[in-house]
Short mmCIF file of C-alpha atoms in Angstrom, two decimals:
data_model
loop_
_atom_site.label_atom_id
_atom_site.label_comp_id
_atom_site.label_asym_id
_atom_site.label_seq_id
_atom_site.Cartn_x
_atom_site.Cartn_y
_atom_site.Cartn_z
CA MET A 1 -19.77 -17.55 112.32
CA LYS A 2 -16.38 -19.06 112.59
CA ASN A 3 -16.38 -19.67 108.88
CA SER A 4 -17.16 -16.04 108.08
CA THR A 5 -14.44 -14.91 110.35
CA LYS A 6 -12.10 -17.20 108.54
CA TYR A 7 -13.12 -15.79 105.19
CA VAL A 8 -12.59 -12.21 106.32
CA SER A 9 -9.21 -13.06 107.69
CA LEU A 10 -8.31 -14.85 104.52
CA THR A 11 -9.43 -11.85 102.44
CA TRP A 12 -7.30 -9.47 104.37
CA VAL A 13 -4.39 -11.74 104.04
CA ILE A 14 -4.84 -11.88 100.31
CA MET A 15 -5.28 -8.12 100.04
CA CYS A 16 -2.25 -7.51 102.09
CA SER A 17 -0.27 -9.91 99.95
CA LEU A 18 -1.46 -8.16 96.83
CA PHE A 19 -0.85 -4.55 97.86
CA THR A 20 2.26 -5.19 99.79
CA PRO A 21 4.50 -4.84 96.63
CA ILE A 22 2.77 -1.64 95.63
CA PHE A 23 3.15 -0.17 98.99
CA CYS A 24 6.68 -1.16 99.01
CA HIS A 25 7.25 0.48 95.58
CA ALA A 26 5.27 3.68 95.93
CA GLY A 27 5.70 4.11 99.49
CA THR A 28 2.28 5.41 100.15
CA LEU A 29 -1.17 5.38 98.48
CA GLU A 30 -1.01 9.12 97.86
CA GLN A 31 2.03 8.72 95.78
CA VAL A 32 0.29 6.01 93.82
CA LEU A 33 -2.61 8.33 93.18
CA ASN A 34 -0.33 11.09 92.06
CA ASP A 35 1.41 8.73 89.71
CA LEU A 36 -1.89 7.63 88.30
CA LYS A 37 -2.96 11.26 87.79
CA ALA A 38 0.32 12.14 86.11
CA SER A 39 0.06 9.10 83.89
CA GLY A 40 -3.51 10.11 82.97
CA LYS A 41 -2.38 13.64 82.09
CA ARG A 42 0.37 12.29 79.91
CA ASP A 43 -2.08 10.00 78.20
CA ILE A 44 -4.51 12.86 77.70
CA SER A 45 -1.75 15.11 76.36
CA ALA A 46 -0.56 12.34 74.00
CA TYR A 47 -4.14 11.76 72.86
CA LYS A 48 -4.66 15.48 72.23
CA LYS A 49 -1.44 15.57 70.28
CA ILE A 50 -2.55 12.58 68.28
CA GLU A 51 -5.94 14.22 67.66
CA ASN A 52 -4.23 17.44 66.66
CA ASP A 53 -1.88 15.59 64.31
CA LYS A 54 -4.85 13.77 62.85
CA ALA A 55 -6.68 17.08 62.29
CA VAL A 56 -3.61 18.64 60.67
CA GLY A 57 -3.10 15.53 58.52
CA LEU A 58 -6.77 15.52 57.59
CA GLN A 59 -6.54 19.19 56.59
CA ASP A 60 -3.48 18.49 54.44
CA ILE A 61 -5.26 15.54 52.87
CA LYS A 62 -8.28 17.75 52.09
CA LYS A 63 -6.01 20.36 50.46
CA VAL A 64 -4.26 17.70 48.41
CA LEU A 65 -7.63 16.18 47.46
CA THR A 66 -8.95 19.62 46.43
CA LEU A 67 -5.83 20.22 44.33
CA ARG A 68 -6.12 16.78 42.76
CA ASN A 69 -9.79 17.43 41.99
CA GLN A 70 -8.86 20.70 40.28
CA GLN A 71 -6.13 18.92 38.34
CA LEU A 72 -8.61 16.21 37.38
CA VAL A 73 -11.07 18.84 36.12
CA GLU A 74 -8.29 20.50 34.09
CA ILE A 75 -7.18 17.13 32.72
CA ASN A 76 -10.76 16.30 31.77
CA ARG A 77 -11.14 19.68 30.03
CA ASN A 78 -7.86 19.17 28.17
CA ASN A 79 -8.95 15.67 27.23
CA ARG A 80 -12.19 17.03 25.80
CA GLU A 81 -10.32 19.66 23.81
CA LEU A 82 -7.88 17.03 22.57
CA GLU A 83 -10.76 14.74 21.64
CA GLU A 84 -12.40 17.60 19.70
CA LYS A 85 -9.11 18.36 17.96
CA ILE A 86 -8.58 14.69 17.15
CA LEU A 87 -12.12 14.49 15.79
CA SER A 88 -11.56 17.63 13.73
CA VAL A 89 -8.26 16.30 12.41
CA GLN A 90 -9.89 12.97 11.61
CA ASN A 91 -12.68 14.75 9.71
CA ALA A 92 -10.14 16.87 7.84
CA LEU A 93 -8.10 13.76 7.06
CA HIS A 94 -11.22 11.99 5.83
CA THR A 95 -12.07 14.98 3.64
CA LYS A 96 -8.53 15.08 2.24
CA GLN A 97 -8.67 11.35 1.58
CA GLN A 98 -11.92 11.82 -0.30
CA GLN A 99 -10.36 14.67 -2.29
CA VAL A 100 -7.34 12.51 -3.06
CA GLU A 101 -9.56 9.65 -4.21
CA LYS A 102 -11.66 12.06 -6.23
CA ASN A 103 -8.63 13.70 -7.85
CA LYS A 104 -6.56 10.55 -8.15
CA GLN A 105 -7.03 10.35 -11.90
CA ALA A 106 -6.13 14.03 -12.30
CA ILE A 107 -3.06 13.51 -10.13
CA ASP A 108 -2.06 10.49 -12.21
CA ASP A 109 -2.52 12.54 -15.38
CA ILE A 110 -0.36 15.33 -13.94
CA ILE A 111 2.32 12.81 -13.00
CA ALA A 112 2.19 11.27 -16.48
CA LEU A 113 2.42 14.73 -18.05
CA THR A 114 5.37 15.59 -15.82
CA VAL A 115 7.12 12.37 -16.80
CA ALA A 116 6.47 13.02 -20.51
CA GLN A 117 7.68 16.61 -20.25
CA GLN A 118 10.80 15.52 -18.42
CA LYS A 119 11.58 12.94 -21.11
CA ASN A 120 10.91 15.50 -23.82
CA PHE A 121 13.21 18.06 -22.23
CA ILE A 122 15.95 15.49 -21.76
CA THR A 123 15.65 14.26 -25.35
CA ASN A 124 15.72 17.77 -26.75
CA GLY A 125 18.48 18.93 -24.46
CA GLU A 126 20.86 16.06 -25.16
CA GLN A 127 21.57 17.61 -28.55
CA PHE A 128 23.38 20.62 -27.15
CA SER A 129 26.84 21.06 -25.75
CA GLY A 130 25.47 23.49 -23.16
CA TRP A 131 23.69 20.65 -21.38
CA ASN A 132 26.19 20.25 -18.53
CA LEU A 133 24.42 19.82 -15.21
CA SER A 134 26.18 17.56 -12.74
CA GLN A 135 23.17 15.28 -12.25
CA VAL A 136 21.32 15.27 -15.52
CA HIS A 137 19.01 12.82 -17.18
CA GLN A 138 17.52 11.31 -14.02
CA PRO A 139 14.24 9.99 -15.43
CA ILE A 140 11.08 10.21 -13.37
CA VAL A 141 9.48 6.76 -13.26
CA GLY A 142 5.74 6.71 -12.63
CA SER A 143 4.88 8.11 -9.20
CA GLU A 144 8.21 7.06 -7.70
CA PHE A 145 9.89 10.43 -7.43
CA THR A 146 10.94 12.82 -4.70
CA ILE A 147 11.10 16.55 -4.22
CA GLY A 148 14.74 16.35 -5.25
CA ASP A 149 13.77 14.79 -8.58
CA LEU A 150 11.27 17.58 -9.21
CA ARG A 151 13.87 20.18 -8.27
CA GLN A 152 16.34 18.59 -10.67
CA PHE A 153 13.67 18.60 -13.36
CA TRP A 154 13.07 22.30 -12.67
CA LEU A 155 16.79 22.99 -13.05
CA GLU A 156 16.84 21.13 -16.35
CA MET A 157 13.82 23.11 -17.56
CA ALA A 158 15.47 26.38 -16.52
CA GLU A 159 18.60 25.41 -18.44
CA GLN A 160 16.48 24.54 -21.48
CA PHE A 161 14.88 27.98 -21.29
CA VAL A 162 18.32 29.58 -21.29
CA ILE A 163 19.53 27.43 -24.20
CA SER A 164 16.34 28.11 -26.19
CA GLY A 165 17.33 31.77 -26.40
CA GLN A 166 20.83 31.14 -27.71
CA VAL A 167 22.30 30.51 -31.13
CA VAL A 168 24.98 27.81 -30.82
CA LYS A 169 27.36 26.42 -33.45
CA THR A 170 28.53 22.84 -33.08
CA THR A 171 30.18 20.23 -35.28
CA SER A 172 28.27 16.97 -35.39
CA GLU A 173 27.62 13.97 -37.59
CA VAL A 174 24.88 14.29 -40.19
CA ILE A 175 23.28 11.27 -41.87
CA LEU A 176 22.41 11.95 -45.49
CA PRO A 177 19.45 10.31 -47.29
CA SER A 178 21.94 7.97 -49.02
CA GLY A 179 23.09 6.69 -45.61
CA GLU A 180 26.45 8.43 -45.75
CA VAL A 181 27.62 9.93 -42.45
CA VAL A 182 29.46 13.26 -42.70
CA ASN A 183 30.70 15.86 -40.23
CA SER A 184 29.26 19.32 -40.63
CA GLU A 185 28.93 22.56 -38.71
CA ILE A 186 25.37 22.93 -37.39
CA ILE A 187 23.72 26.19 -36.37
CA HIS A 188 21.33 25.59 -33.45
CA THR A 189 18.60 28.18 -32.89
CA GLY A 190 17.77 27.00 -29.41
CA PRO A 191 16.20 23.55 -29.56
CA PHE A 192 13.89 24.54 -32.40
CA SER A 193 15.76 24.88 -35.70
CA GLN A 194 19.02 23.33 -36.87
CA TYR A 195 20.67 24.33 -40.12
CA SER A 196 23.80 23.15 -41.88
CA ILE A 197 25.38 25.43 -44.46
CA ASP A 198 26.42 22.40 -46.50
CA TYR A 199 23.33 20.20 -46.15
CA GLY A 200 20.45 22.55 -45.30
CA TRP A 201 17.78 21.95 -42.66
CA LEU A 202 18.22 19.05 -40.26
CA LYS A 203 16.06 17.01 -37.93
CA PHE A 204 17.22 15.21 -34.80
CA GLU A 205 16.24 11.56 -34.38
CA PRO A 206 16.22 10.76 -30.63
CA SER A 207 16.12 6.99 -31.15
CA ARG A 208 19.46 7.06 -33.01
CA GLN A 209 20.83 10.22 -31.38
CA SER A 210 21.81 11.55 -34.82
CA TRP A 211 21.04 14.39 -37.19
CA PHE A 212 19.22 13.64 -40.42
CA GLN A 213 19.04 15.79 -43.51
CA ILE A 214 15.41 16.68 -44.31
CA GLN A 215 14.67 15.41 -47.79
CA PRO A 216 13.37 17.07 -49.83
CA GLN A 217 14.48 20.37 -48.37
CA PRO A 218 11.69 22.86 -47.59
CA GLU A 219 11.69 25.82 -49.95
CA ILE A 220 12.41 28.55 -47.40
CA GLU A 221 14.27 31.73 -48.28
CA LEU A 222 16.86 32.83 -45.72
CA SER A 223 18.49 36.23 -45.37
CA MET A 224 21.02 37.91 -43.12
CA SER A 225 18.30 39.77 -41.21
CA SER A 226 15.78 36.96 -40.75
CA TRP A 227 15.68 33.37 -39.59
CA VAL A 228 13.12 30.58 -39.44
CA VAL A 229 12.21 28.84 -36.18
CA ASP A 230 10.42 25.48 -36.03
CA PRO A 231 8.76 25.09 -32.60
CA SER A 232 8.03 21.41 -33.34
CA PHE A 233 11.77 20.53 -33.31
CA GLY A 234 12.05 19.85 -37.06
CA TYR A 235 8.79 18.02 -37.67
CA ALA A 236 7.12 21.08 -39.23
CA PHE A 237 10.02 21.44 -41.70
CA ASP A 238 9.74 17.74 -42.46
CA SER A 239 6.00 17.90 -43.09
CA PHE A 240 6.42 21.15 -45.04
CA SER A 241 8.95 19.53 -47.34
CA GLN A 242 6.64 16.57 -47.91
CA ARG A 243 3.54 18.67 -48.45
CA ASP A 244 1.69 17.74 -51.63
CA GLY A 245 1.06 20.22 -54.41
CA TRP A 246 -2.43 21.19 -55.43
CA PHE A 247 -2.49 18.60 -58.22
CA ALA A 248 -1.45 15.74 -55.92
CA LYS A 249 -3.86 17.01 -53.30
CA TYR A 250 -6.89 16.88 -55.59
CA LYS A 251 -5.81 13.90 -57.68
CA PRO A 252 -7.90 11.41 -55.61
CA ALA A 253 -11.05 13.24 -56.81
CA GLY A 254 -10.78 11.18 -60.02
CA ILE A 255 -12.96 11.61 -63.08
CA ILE A 256 -15.58 13.57 -61.12
CA GLY A 257 -12.90 16.07 -60.18
CA VAL A 258 -11.90 16.43 -63.83
CA LEU A 259 -15.53 17.02 -64.85
CA ILE A 260 -15.99 19.62 -62.13
CA THR A 261 -12.80 21.33 -63.27
CA LEU A 262 -14.04 21.43 -66.89
CA LEU A 263 -17.37 22.74 -65.67
CA ALA A 264 -15.54 25.46 -63.72
CA ILE A 265 -13.51 26.44 -66.78
CA VAL A 266 -16.64 26.70 -68.95
CA GLY A 267 -18.62 28.54 -66.29
CA PHE A 268 -15.94 31.07 -65.45
CA SER A 269 -15.22 31.64 -69.13
CA ILE A 270 -18.88 32.40 -69.82
CA GLY A 271 -19.18 34.53 -66.71
CA VAL A 272 -16.06 36.60 -67.32
CA ALA A 273 -16.94 37.08 -70.99
CA ARG A 274 -20.51 38.19 -70.23
CA LEU A 275 -19.30 40.45 -67.43
CA PHE A 276 -16.84 42.13 -69.81
CA VAL A 277 -19.46 42.52 -72.58
CA LEU A 278 -22.14 43.92 -70.25
CA THR A 279 -19.67 46.34 -68.65
CA LYS A 280 -18.66 47.57 -72.11
CA GLU A 281 -22.33 47.83 -73.17
CA LYS A 282 -23.21 49.78 -70.03
CA ARG A 283 -20.45 52.29 -70.73
CA ALA A 284 -21.65 52.71 -74.35
CA VAL A 285 -25.29 53.15 -73.24
CA ASP A 286 -24.28 55.75 -70.67
CA ASN A 287 -22.43 57.70 -73.37
CA GLN A 288 -25.44 57.42 -75.71
CA VAL A 289 -27.79 58.81 -73.04
CA THR A 290 -25.79 62.03 -72.99
CA GLN A 291 -25.65 62.21 -76.83
CA LEU A 292 -29.14 61.29 -78.08
CA ASP A 293 -28.77 63.69 -81.03
CA THR A 294 -25.86 61.66 -82.38
CA LEU A 295 -26.98 58.04 -82.56
CA ASN A 296 -24.49 55.20 -82.68
CA ASP A 297 -25.33 51.60 -83.58
CA ASN A 298 -22.60 50.12 -81.29
CA ASN A 299 -25.06 50.07 -78.37
CA MET A 300 -28.59 48.86 -77.78
CA LEU A 301 -30.07 52.25 -76.99
CA GLY A 302 -28.69 53.78 -80.21
CA ARG A 303 -30.11 50.98 -82.35
CA VAL A 304 -33.58 51.14 -80.72
CA VAL A 305 -33.76 54.94 -81.00
CA ALA A 306 -32.62 54.83 -84.66
CA GLU A 307 -35.44 52.47 -85.52
CA LEU A 308 -37.87 54.52 -83.45
CA GLN A 309 -37.19 57.63 -85.52
CA THR A 310 -38.34 55.85 -88.70
CA SER A 311 -41.89 55.51 -87.38
CA LYS A 312 -44.66 57.74 -88.81
CA THR A 313 -47.71 56.96 -86.67
CA ASN A 314 -48.22 56.28 -82.98
CA GLN A 315 -49.19 52.66 -83.61
CA GLN A 316 -46.16 52.12 -85.79
CA MET A 317 -44.05 53.72 -83.05
CA GLU A 318 -45.32 51.25 -80.42
CA ASP A 319 -44.81 48.30 -82.74
CA ILE A 320 -41.23 49.33 -83.52
CA VAL A 321 -40.43 49.83 -79.82
CA ASP A 322 -41.84 46.42 -78.85
CA ALA A 323 -40.03 44.68 -81.67
CA SER A 324 -36.71 46.39 -80.98
CA ILE A 325 -36.75 45.75 -77.25
CA SER A 326 -37.88 42.17 -77.77
CA ARG A 327 -34.93 41.67 -80.09
CA GLU A 328 -32.33 43.27 -77.81
CA LEU A 329 -33.36 41.94 -74.37
CA PRO A 330 -32.55 38.25 -75.06
CA TRP A 331 -29.02 39.32 -75.89
CA LEU A 332 -28.77 40.95 -72.44
CA ASN A 333 -29.79 37.73 -70.67
CA LYS A 334 -27.51 35.56 -72.75
CA GLY A 335 -25.45 33.17 -70.58
CA ILE A 336 -27.26 33.96 -67.31
CA GLY A 337 -29.31 30.76 -67.39
CA THR A 338 -26.24 28.74 -68.28
CA LEU A 339 -24.34 30.11 -65.27
CA ALA A 340 -27.25 29.25 -62.97
CA VAL A 341 -27.36 25.68 -64.28
CA LEU A 342 -23.59 25.21 -63.96
CA ALA A 343 -23.62 26.63 -60.42
CA ALA A 344 -26.33 24.12 -59.49
CA ILE A 345 -24.66 21.16 -61.21
CA ALA A 346 -21.22 21.62 -59.58
CA PRO A 347 -22.18 20.71 -55.97
CA LEU A 348 -24.41 17.90 -57.22
CA MET A 349 -21.48 16.41 -59.13
CA GLY A 350 -19.34 16.80 -56.02
CA LEU A 351 -21.95 15.01 -53.94
CA LEU A 352 -22.14 12.25 -56.55
CA GLY A 353 -18.36 11.78 -56.32
CA THR A 354 -18.48 11.72 -52.52
CA VAL A 355 -21.23 9.11 -52.45
CA GLY A 356 -19.36 6.98 -54.98
CA GLY A 357 -16.11 7.29 -53.00
CA ILE A 358 -17.80 6.31 -49.73
CA ILE A 359 -19.42 3.32 -51.42
CA GLU A 360 -16.05 2.21 -52.78
CA THR A 361 -14.44 2.66 -49.35
CA PHE A 362 -17.04 0.57 -47.53
CA THR A 363 -16.99 -2.02 -50.30
CA ALA A 364 -13.22 -2.40 -49.98
CA ILE A 365 -13.48 -2.63 -46.18
CA THR A 366 -16.23 -5.25 -46.42
CA THR A 367 -14.36 -7.27 -49.04
CA GLN A 368 -10.94 -7.20 -47.38
CA GLY A 369 -12.21 -7.22 -43.79
CA VAL A 370 -10.20 -4.14 -42.85
CA THR A 371 -11.18 -2.55 -39.53
CA ASN A 372 -8.51 0.13 -39.45
CA SER A 373 -10.15 3.44 -38.52
CA ASP A 374 -7.30 5.40 -40.14
CA LEU A 375 -7.95 3.71 -43.46
CA LEU A 376 -11.68 4.39 -43.17
CA SER A 377 -11.19 8.06 -42.31
CA GLY A 378 -8.64 8.45 -45.13
CA GLY A 379 -11.03 6.97 -47.69
CA ILE A 380 -13.88 9.21 -46.56
CA ALA A 381 -11.59 12.24 -46.63
CA GLU A 382 -10.63 11.48 -50.24
CA ALA A 383 -14.29 10.99 -51.14
CA LEU A 384 -15.18 14.38 -49.66
CA LEU A 385 -12.68 16.07 -51.99
CA THR A 386 -15.25 16.08 -54.80
CA THR A 387 -17.79 17.86 -52.59
CA LYS A 388 -15.15 20.40 -51.70
CA LEU A 389 -14.34 20.93 -55.38
CA GLY A 390 -18.02 21.27 -56.25
CA LEU A 391 -18.57 23.91 -53.58
CA LEU A 392 -15.40 25.75 -54.57
CA VAL A 393 -16.80 26.00 -58.10
CA ALA A 394 -20.47 26.60 -57.27
CA ILE A 395 -20.03 29.49 -54.82
CA PRO A 396 -18.02 31.78 -57.18
CA LEU A 397 -20.32 30.86 -60.09
CA LEU A 398 -23.38 31.87 -58.04
CA ILE A 399 -21.75 35.18 -57.13
CA LEU A 400 -20.82 35.75 -60.80
CA HIS A 401 -24.36 34.85 -61.87
CA CYS A 402 -25.86 37.42 -59.46
CA VAL A 403 -23.48 40.16 -60.65
CA ILE A 404 -24.17 39.52 -64.36
CA ARG A 405 -27.93 39.28 -63.81
CA SER A 406 -27.90 42.56 -61.88
CA LYS A 407 -25.98 44.32 -64.68
CA ALA A 408 -28.39 42.97 -67.31
CA GLN A 409 -31.41 44.20 -65.32
CA VAL A 410 -29.87 47.63 -64.90
CA LEU A 411 -29.22 47.89 -68.64
CA ALA A 412 -32.77 46.77 -69.49
CA GLU A 413 -34.25 49.33 -67.09
CA VAL A 414 -32.09 52.12 -68.54
CA ILE A 415 -33.12 51.26 -72.14
CA GLU A 416 -36.83 50.94 -71.29
CA TYR A 417 -36.78 54.24 -69.42
CA GLN A 418 -34.98 56.14 -72.18
CA VAL A 419 -37.12 54.64 -74.97
CA SER A 420 -40.35 55.37 -73.06
CA SER A 421 -39.24 58.96 -72.54
CA LEU A 422 -38.48 59.36 -76.25
CA VAL A 423 -41.83 57.83 -77.27
CA VAL A 424 -43.71 60.26 -75.05
CA ASP A 425 -41.66 63.17 -76.35
CA MET A 426 -42.20 62.19 -79.99
CA ARG A 427 -45.95 61.77 -79.52
CA TYR A 428 -46.36 65.20 -78.00
CA ARG A 429 -44.24 66.80 -80.71
CA LYS A 430 -46.37 65.21 -83.42
CA GLY A 431 -49.49 66.36 -81.64
CA ASP A 432 -48.21 69.93 -81.57
CA LYS A 433 -47.46 69.83 -85.31
CA CYS A 434 -51.00 68.70 -86.06
#
């Protein structure tokens, strides 16, 4: 019991020692309670404020998140569109690359043609004093050129077009066939034709940058109202002056060509002579048809009718007619068979010459071991000259043969018709007399 009393006393002492400072500070317990309540209210108010701030912050975060989600959707849509565009551009690029690869050879050919044309224009334009651009003669090398080079080339072409429509007189050096160099006034008709009054037609040699006299000069007549233009820059005049005559052209035909020529002379002589004779005979027969009462022995019909009138009986009449016609008809067909044979022989002789020429050409190539295609083609071309000659002779001879044969047949039909009519008439007249 004493111990419990001690414990209670000790507890109160401790409690008093513990609460004594509080009591001293607050004064009373009621004040302590009020302080605690006020502190709780402040804590509650601060907590509510914190909660409110958290709610407002959370709302702002949700708005920002919503906006960012919308921006992300827009970015994704733009990315898809960009990806589609990139894919489309890649496909187009791939297609263009395929087209470029496919047309690479054509592009290279166009570039080569452009380079060649540019060189040609420069070479042709260097001859004229009007060629005065500030940046001329910039050659295009392969595919290494720019838009500026093409523009310069276009300017040079435009200037060439202008010069090509002008007639310009200049004084330049001319190299004669003897090698002598002289100064002469040259008349330029654009870039096409150049003429010197003293030395005739000229040709420009780009490798030596000089004018050369064309030798021999082409036989071209000039007048005050006309002029000659050579679009090949002098090469046509040169080839025209060196063109072979007909004898030199057909000289390689050889002995076969001579034989075909003789055959043509004989054939055409026979044909023209027979055509003249038959035409004359046809005219005489036509005159005799209108004048049967006055017989003339310068035509076949007159001679046959004269003999027919000497007959006394019908049998004698038939015999005289058959004999007279049989005698006259071979004269009508004279030369027709010969023309047909000559017309057939001419192409055969030409073919014989061609075969012989080709054999000689291949024999020479085999013997000498020549593989030059130009030589082979030249030999074959010369060999074909005989075939050409044979056809040139055979075709007119065939036409002449047809014309002469037709005239002979017409004459024979006219004579047979007229003689038959006279025989019938004479028979009936004799029958009436009896």
